[in-house]
mmCIF file of C-alpha atoms in Angstrom:
data_model
loop_
_atom_site.group_PDB
_atom_site.id
_atom_site.type_symbol
_atom_site.label_atom_id
_atom_site.label_comp_id
_atom_site.label_asym_id
_atom_site.label_seq_id
_atom_site.Cartn_x
_atom_site.Cartn_y
_atom_site.Cartn_z
ATOM 1 C CA MET A 2 -5.999 -20.890 19.931
ATOM 2 C CA ALA A 3 -3.088 -23.326 20.083
ATOM 3 C CA VAL A 4 -3.717 -24.394 16.485
ATOM 4 C CA LEU A 5 -3.829 -20.785 15.287
ATOM 5 C CA SER A 6 -0.618 -20.028 17.155
ATOM 6 C CA LEU A 7 1.068 -22.996 15.516
ATOM 7 C CA ILE A 8 -0.078 -21.854 12.073
ATOM 8 C CA ALA A 9 1.234 -18.360 12.797
ATOM 9 C CA LEU A 10 4.550 -19.836 13.910
ATOM 10 C CA LEU A 11 4.914 -21.905 10.753
ATOM 11 C CA TRP A 12 3.710 -19.387 8.182
ATOM 12 C CA VAL A 13 4.676 -16.039 9.684
ATOM 13 C CA VAL A 14 7.352 -16.275 12.346
ATOM 14 C CA LEU A 15 9.635 -18.842 10.716
ATOM 15 C CA PRO A 16 9.737 -17.164 7.264
ATOM 16 C CA LEU A 17 10.336 -13.810 8.939
ATOM 17 C CA TRP A 18 13.132 -15.263 11.045
ATOM 18 C CA MET A 19 14.702 -16.881 7.966
ATOM 19 C CA LEU A 20 14.515 -13.559 6.153
ATOM 20 C CA LEU A 21 16.211 -11.639 8.951
ATOM 21 C CA VAL A 22 18.991 -14.066 9.834
ATOM 22 C CA ASN A 23 19.948 -14.802 6.232
ATOM 23 C CA SER A 24 20.114 -11.103 5.431
ATOM 24 C CA ALA A 25 22.933 -10.895 8.000
ATOM 25 C CA LYS A 26 24.948 -13.849 6.663
ATOM 26 C CA PRO A 27 27.713 -13.963 4.069
ATOM 27 C CA LEU A 28 26.867 -15.504 0.707
ATOM 28 C CA GLU A 29 28.096 -19.006 1.523
ATOM 29 C CA GLU A 30 25.947 -19.305 4.659
ATOM 30 C CA ALA A 31 22.874 -17.608 3.208
ATOM 31 C CA ALA A 32 22.866 -19.992 0.231
ATOM 32 C CA LEU A 33 22.010 -22.823 2.649
ATOM 33 C CA LEU A 34 18.774 -21.026 3.668
ATOM 34 C CA GLY A 35 19.147 -22.144 7.268
ATOM 35 C CA LEU A 36 17.469 -20.846 10.400
ATOM 36 C CA GLU A 37 20.541 -20.651 12.628
ATOM 37 C CA LEU A 38 22.297 -17.428 13.543
ATOM 38 C CA PRO A 39 25.212 -16.385 11.336
ATOM 39 C CA LYS A 40 28.570 -17.915 12.149
ATOM 40 C CA LYS A 41 30.130 -14.868 10.553
ATOM 41 C CA TRP A 42 28.103 -11.649 10.518
ATOM 42 C CA ALA A 43 27.877 -9.685 7.256
ATOM 43 C CA LEU A 44 24.998 -7.403 8.220
ATOM 44 C CA GLY A 45 26.669 -4.113 7.340
ATOM 45 C CA ALA A 46 28.190 -5.402 4.109
ATOM 46 C CA ASN A 47 24.893 -6.828 2.828
ATOM 47 C CA TYR A 48 22.783 -3.779 3.540
ATOM 48 C CA SER A 49 25.455 -1.396 2.274
ATOM 49 C CA PHE A 50 25.622 -3.382 -0.957
ATOM 50 C CA VAL A 51 21.851 -3.118 -1.434
ATOM 51 C CA ILE A 52 21.828 0.616 -0.776
ATOM 52 C CA ASN A 53 24.821 1.380 -2.987
ATOM 53 C CA GLU A 54 24.507 -1.192 -5.780
ATOM 54 C CA GLY A 55 20.806 -1.942 -5.743
ATOM 55 C CA HIS A 56 19.679 1.645 -6.442
ATOM 56 C CA PHE A 57 17.620 1.438 -3.254
ATOM 57 C CA GLY A 58 17.610 5.174 -2.573
ATOM 58 C CA LYS A 59 16.262 6.053 -6.015
ATOM 59 C CA ALA A 60 13.623 3.333 -5.830
ATOM 60 C CA LEU A 61 12.590 4.520 -2.365
ATOM 61 C CA VAL A 62 12.069 8.052 -3.662
ATOM 62 C CA ASN A 63 10.067 6.712 -6.617
ATOM 63 C CA SER A 64 7.825 4.684 -4.300
ATOM 64 C CA LEU A 65 7.253 7.643 -1.983
ATOM 65 C CA THR A 66 6.536 9.855 -5.001
ATOM 66 C CA VAL A 67 3.697 7.527 -5.955
ATOM 67 C CA VAL A 68 2.419 6.281 -2.584
ATOM 68 C CA VAL A 69 2.188 9.578 -0.665
ATOM 69 C CA PRO A 70 0.179 11.528 -3.291
ATOM 70 C CA THR A 71 -1.968 8.471 -4.006
ATOM 71 C CA ILE A 72 -2.956 8.078 -0.357
ATOM 72 C CA ALA A 73 -3.547 11.801 0.127
ATOM 73 C CA VAL A 74 -5.761 12.126 -2.950
ATOM 74 C CA ILE A 75 -7.730 8.935 -2.313
ATOM 75 C CA VAL A 76 -8.341 9.690 1.361
ATOM 76 C CA VAL A 77 -9.613 13.230 0.703
ATOM 77 C CA LEU A 78 -11.583 12.572 -2.474
ATOM 78 C CA GLY A 79 -12.759 9.176 -1.236
ATOM 79 C CA ALA A 80 -14.108 10.723 1.975
ATOM 80 C CA MET A 81 -15.937 13.384 -0.027
ATOM 81 C CA ALA A 82 -17.431 10.795 -2.350
ATOM 82 C CA ALA A 83 -18.403 8.587 0.583
ATOM 83 C CA TRP A 84 -20.188 11.489 2.236
ATOM 84 C CA ALA A 85 -22.150 12.151 -0.943
ATOM 85 C CA TYR A 86 -23.035 8.466 -1.374
ATOM 86 C CA ALA A 87 -24.026 8.084 2.290
ATOM 87 C CA ARG A 88 -26.394 11.052 2.246
ATOM 88 C CA SER A 89 -27.876 10.670 -1.230
ATOM 89 C CA ARG A 90 -30.970 8.561 -1.827
ATOM 90 C CA SER A 91 -30.991 8.799 -5.623
ATOM 91 C CA MET A 92 -30.637 5.741 -7.810
ATOM 92 C CA THR A 93 -27.865 7.443 -9.775
ATOM 93 C CA ALA A 94 -25.735 7.802 -6.649
ATOM 94 C CA ARG A 95 -26.395 4.200 -5.703
ATOM 95 C CA VAL A 96 -25.277 2.976 -9.121
ATOM 96 C CA ALA A 97 -22.188 5.189 -8.988
ATOM 97 C CA TYR A 98 -21.355 3.807 -5.538
ATOM 98 C CA ASN A 99 -21.660 0.210 -6.717
ATOM 99 C CA ILE A 100 -19.447 0.918 -9.721
ATOM 100 C CA THR A 101 -16.854 2.588 -7.503
ATOM 101 C CA VAL A 102 -16.616 -0.257 -4.981
ATOM 102 C CA LEU A 103 -16.607 -2.797 -7.806
ATOM 103 C CA SER A 104 -12.940 -1.908 -8.302
ATOM 104 C CA ILE A 105 -12.177 -3.791 -5.065
ATOM 105 C CA VAL A 106 -12.890 -7.169 -6.668
ATOM 106 C CA LEU A 107 -12.586 -6.327 -10.372
ATOM 107 C CA PRO A 108 -9.004 -5.507 -11.434
ATOM 108 C CA ALA A 109 -8.390 -2.977 -14.173
ATOM 109 C CA ALA A 110 -7.621 -4.344 -17.628
ATOM 110 C CA ILE A 111 -3.988 -3.658 -18.449
ATOM 111 C CA LEU A 112 -4.226 -3.245 -22.238
ATOM 112 C CA PRO A 113 -7.042 -0.635 -22.229
ATOM 113 C CA THR A 114 -5.221 1.156 -19.421
ATOM 114 C CA ILE A 115 -1.999 1.352 -21.436
ATOM 115 C CA TYR A 116 -3.928 2.518 -24.517
ATOM 116 C CA GLU A 117 -5.649 5.245 -22.513
ATOM 117 C CA LEU A 118 -2.350 6.479 -21.040
ATOM 118 C CA GLN A 119 -0.769 6.467 -24.502
ATOM 119 C CA THR A 120 -3.668 8.516 -25.823
ATOM 120 C CA LEU A 121 -3.139 11.042 -23.021
ATOM 121 C CA GLY A 122 0.609 11.079 -23.661
ATOM 122 C CA ILE A 123 1.546 9.984 -20.126
ATOM 123 C CA ASP A 124 2.376 6.324 -20.728
ATOM 124 C CA GLY A 125 5.508 5.238 -18.869
ATOM 125 C CA THR A 126 5.479 8.240 -16.523
ATOM 126 C CA ARG A 127 5.138 8.341 -12.751
ATOM 127 C CA PHE A 128 2.136 10.645 -13.150
ATOM 128 C CA GLY A 129 0.322 8.100 -15.312
ATOM 129 C CA TYR A 130 1.125 5.365 -12.826
ATOM 130 C CA PHE A 131 -0.175 7.582 -10.008
ATOM 131 C CA LEU A 132 -3.491 8.100 -11.817
ATOM 132 C CA VAL A 133 -3.904 4.357 -12.290
ATOM 133 C CA MET A 134 -3.112 3.647 -8.634
ATOM 134 C CA ALA A 135 -5.540 6.328 -7.447
ATOM 135 C CA GLY A 136 -8.321 5.233 -9.774
ATOM 136 C CA THR A 137 -8.072 1.512 -9.084
ATOM 137 C CA ARG A 138 -7.894 1.874 -5.293
ATOM 138 C CA MET A 139 -10.482 4.552 -4.643
ATOM 139 C CA GLY A 140 -13.153 1.929 -3.980
ATOM 140 C CA ASN A 141 -11.507 0.701 -0.773
ATOM 141 C CA VAL A 142 -11.790 4.041 1.015
ATOM 142 C CA VAL A 143 -15.232 4.775 -0.424
ATOM 143 C CA PHE A 144 -16.556 1.426 0.806
ATOM 144 C CA LEU A 145 -15.194 1.824 4.348
ATOM 145 C CA ALA A 146 -16.043 5.509 4.731
ATOM 146 C CA THR A 147 -19.565 5.234 3.322
ATOM 147 C CA GLY A 148 -20.533 2.635 5.892
ATOM 148 C CA PHE A 149 -19.116 4.795 8.672
ATOM 149 C CA ILE A 150 -20.695 8.067 7.562
ATOM 150 C CA LYS A 151 -24.116 6.426 7.365
ATOM 151 C CA SER A 152 -23.849 5.901 11.119
ATOM 152 C CA VAL A 153 -23.124 9.593 11.791
ATOM 153 C CA PRO A 154 -26.320 11.421 12.822
ATOM 154 C CA ARG A 155 -27.557 13.967 10.318
ATOM 155 C CA ASP A 156 -28.371 16.273 13.225
ATOM 156 C CA LEU A 157 -24.716 17.267 13.460
ATOM 157 C CA GLU A 158 -24.757 18.506 9.876
ATOM 158 C CA ASP A 159 -28.146 20.173 10.253
ATOM 159 C CA SER A 160 -26.982 22.041 13.365
ATOM 160 C CA ALA A 161 -23.855 23.239 11.609
ATOM 161 C CA SER A 162 -25.906 24.301 8.590
ATOM 162 C CA ILE A 163 -28.263 26.313 10.797
ATOM 163 C CA ASP A 164 -25.232 28.049 12.317
ATOM 164 C CA GLY A 165 -24.230 29.168 8.837
ATOM 165 C CA ALA A 166 -21.636 26.539 7.901
ATOM 166 C CA GLY A 167 -21.353 25.687 4.228
ATOM 167 C CA ARG A 168 -20.962 22.208 2.756
ATOM 168 C CA LEU A 169 -17.169 22.429 2.646
ATOM 169 C CA GLN A 170 -17.007 23.657 6.245
ATOM 170 C CA ILE A 171 -19.266 20.821 7.389
ATOM 171 C CA PHE A 172 -17.015 18.311 5.681
ATOM 172 C CA ILE A 173 -13.776 19.770 7.055
ATOM 173 C CA ARG A 174 -14.965 20.405 10.620
ATOM 174 C CA ILE A 175 -17.402 17.532 11.212
ATOM 175 C CA ILE A 176 -17.370 14.683 8.696
ATOM 176 C CA PHE A 177 -13.641 14.360 8.065
ATOM 177 C CA PRO A 178 -12.536 14.485 11.752
ATOM 178 C CA LEU A 179 -15.155 11.908 12.710
ATOM 179 C CA ALA A 180 -14.079 9.634 9.845
ATOM 180 C CA VAL A 181 -10.360 9.741 10.735
ATOM 181 C CA PRO A 182 -10.302 6.252 12.374
ATOM 182 C CA VAL A 183 -11.827 4.505 9.377
ATOM 183 C CA LEU A 184 -9.738 6.593 6.981
ATOM 184 C CA LEU A 185 -6.635 5.398 8.823
ATOM 185 C CA VAL A 186 -7.726 1.840 8.130
ATOM 186 C CA GLY A 187 -8.162 2.703 4.484
ATOM 187 C CA SER A 188 -4.731 4.338 4.494
ATOM 188 C CA VAL A 189 -3.108 1.170 5.837
ATOM 189 C CA ILE A 190 -4.775 -0.878 3.105
ATOM 190 C CA LEU A 191 -3.644 1.652 0.517
ATOM 191 C CA ILE A 192 -0.072 1.718 1.800
ATOM 192 C CA ILE A 193 0.204 -2.052 1.603
ATOM 193 C CA SER A 194 -1.391 -2.361 -1.829
ATOM 194 C CA THR A 195 0.436 0.553 -3.470
ATOM 195 C CA TRP A 196 3.805 -0.038 -1.792
ATOM 196 C CA ASN A 197 3.870 -3.704 -2.838
ATOM 197 C CA GLU A 198 2.259 -3.154 -6.256
ATOM 198 C CA PHE A 199 4.300 -4.856 -8.973
ATOM 199 C CA PHE A 200 2.021 -5.838 -11.843
ATOM 200 C CA PHE A 201 1.086 -2.374 -13.105
ATOM 201 C CA ALA A 202 4.525 -0.977 -12.284
ATOM 202 C CA GLY A 203 6.135 -3.515 -14.589
ATOM 203 C CA PHE A 204 3.929 -2.394 -17.488
ATOM 204 C CA LEU A 205 3.500 1.316 -16.818
ATOM 205 C CA LEU A 206 6.892 2.500 -15.535
ATOM 206 C CA GLN A 207 9.579 2.636 -18.197
ATOM 207 C CA GLY A 208 13.263 2.723 -17.324
ATOM 208 C CA SER A 209 15.109 1.672 -14.183
ATOM 209 C CA ASP A 210 15.291 5.302 -13.015
ATOM 210 C CA ARG A 211 11.484 5.235 -12.481
ATOM 211 C CA ALA A 212 11.320 1.810 -10.824
ATOM 212 C CA THR A 213 9.540 1.548 -7.489
ATOM 213 C CA LEU A 214 10.915 -0.666 -4.707
ATOM 214 C CA PRO A 215 9.138 -3.917 -5.747
ATOM 215 C CA LEU A 216 10.260 -3.388 -9.337
ATOM 216 C CA ALA A 217 13.806 -2.556 -8.218
ATOM 217 C CA LEU A 218 13.818 -5.708 -6.086
ATOM 218 C CA TYR A 219 12.770 -7.752 -9.118
ATOM 219 C CA HIS A 220 15.553 -6.281 -11.254
ATOM 220 C CA PHE A 221 18.020 -6.787 -8.413
ATOM 221 C CA ALA A 222 17.047 -10.438 -7.963
ATOM 222 C CA SER A 223 17.085 -11.024 -11.731
ATOM 223 C CA ALA A 224 20.632 -9.676 -11.928
ATOM 224 C CA SER A 225 21.598 -12.016 -9.092
ATOM 225 C CA ALA A 226 20.210 -14.957 -11.040
ATOM 226 C CA ASP A 227 23.000 -14.514 -13.585
ATOM 227 C CA GLN A 228 25.576 -15.274 -10.893
ATOM 228 C CA PRO A 229 26.886 -18.837 -10.277
ATOM 229 C CA VAL A 230 25.172 -18.773 -6.875
ATOM 230 C CA LEU A 231 22.020 -16.780 -6.213
ATOM 231 C CA ARG A 232 22.899 -13.991 -3.774
ATOM 232 C CA TRP A 233 20.267 -14.758 -1.185
ATOM 233 C CA ASN A 234 21.973 -12.629 1.447
ATOM 234 C CA VAL A 235 21.578 -9.330 -0.396
ATOM 235 C CA ILE A 236 18.177 -10.308 -1.815
ATOM 236 C CA PHE A 237 16.894 -10.889 1.708
ATOM 237 C CA ALA A 238 18.470 -7.610 2.812
ATOM 238 C CA HIS A 239 16.636 -5.828 -0.011
ATOM 239 C CA VAL A 240 13.335 -7.403 1.068
ATOM 240 C CA VAL A 241 13.892 -6.271 4.663
ATOM 241 C CA LEU A 242 14.652 -2.698 3.624
ATOM 242 C CA THR A 243 11.623 -2.651 1.322
ATOM 243 C CA SER A 244 9.365 -3.843 4.149
ATOM 244 C CA ILE A 245 10.562 -1.442 6.861
ATOM 245 C CA PRO A 246 8.363 1.535 5.753
ATOM 246 C CA LEU A 247 5.283 -0.716 5.841
ATOM 247 C CA VAL A 248 6.069 -1.851 9.374
ATOM 248 C CA LEU A 249 6.642 1.729 10.517
ATOM 249 C CA ALA A 250 3.383 2.895 8.942
ATOM 250 C CA TYR A 251 1.429 0.131 10.640
ATOM 251 C CA LEU A 252 3.017 0.768 14.030
ATOM 252 C CA PHE A 253 2.091 4.437 13.687
ATOM 253 C CA VAL A 254 -1.630 3.774 13.257
ATOM 254 C CA GLN A 255 -2.143 0.276 14.688
ATOM 255 C CA ARG A 256 -3.926 1.487 17.841
ATOM 256 C CA ARG A 257 -6.769 2.878 15.757
ATOM 257 C CA VAL A 258 -6.983 0.190 13.083
ATOM 258 C CA VAL A 259 -9.258 -2.194 14.980
ATOM 259 C CA SER A 260 -11.629 0.545 16.142
ATOM 260 C CA GLY A 261 -11.743 1.950 12.625
ATOM 261 C CA LEU A 262 -12.609 -1.416 11.128
ATOM 262 C CA SER A 263 -15.393 -1.890 13.655
ATOM 263 C CA ALA A 264 -16.760 1.580 12.958
ATOM 264 C CA GLY A 265 -16.683 1.080 9.205
ATOM 265 C CA ALA A 266 -18.549 -2.195 9.490
ATOM 266 C CA ILE A 267 -21.523 -0.727 11.387
ATOM 267 C CA LYS A 268 -23.403 -0.157 8.146
ATOM 268 C CA GLY A 269 -22.642 -1.180 4.594
#
């Protein structure tokens, strides 16, 4: 335990502390990349500069425009697909399930993806980027939810069916509410992966007006590199602002994350 705590201190706490304190320093102090508190505080100036000059507001809207629909679509459609995979015994469904979860370890090829979006006429658009994010991350929710739904007794569905409930009603009233804990876990994974996604955004989003927060941070840091001294203070401030929504999302669901992971791991 002591060794793990030391590792956490070195690799998590110290970098986080450096990030926070240097985001509140003026340029001259932040350039030293020290761990001490600022001698002269520039907290308001740094964060105001990022918001006003770093196009943070526009990038935040672009990220929310992609992340929120992506999570909503994947959670709903992924839960439906997981229910079908969990209850089906056909070989076709098993193959489809394996192909779906294969996306967890097998990244999408960028050149065929760009060609496909160009063919559809949506290359460089937020909608095309949304489709790629949804398609490449569906496997995470399907994998977690399928294992959970397999542990749900079929008797609940049979009883509802006898009472006259249709398939959609069974899903909405029984399967989806029961799967909420594990779907929250999947949502956290999706938030982290889509919010921090940079590789596809750099290829698929054209123009700075469509840049998400990681892409905006890259452009912001690249512009700072042209200065005589790299502006670490405002770069760190940008990183902090970019990370705040992730922290808030985790705090909102953290009580149910562990239980959801345990539930999803009951059966694979």
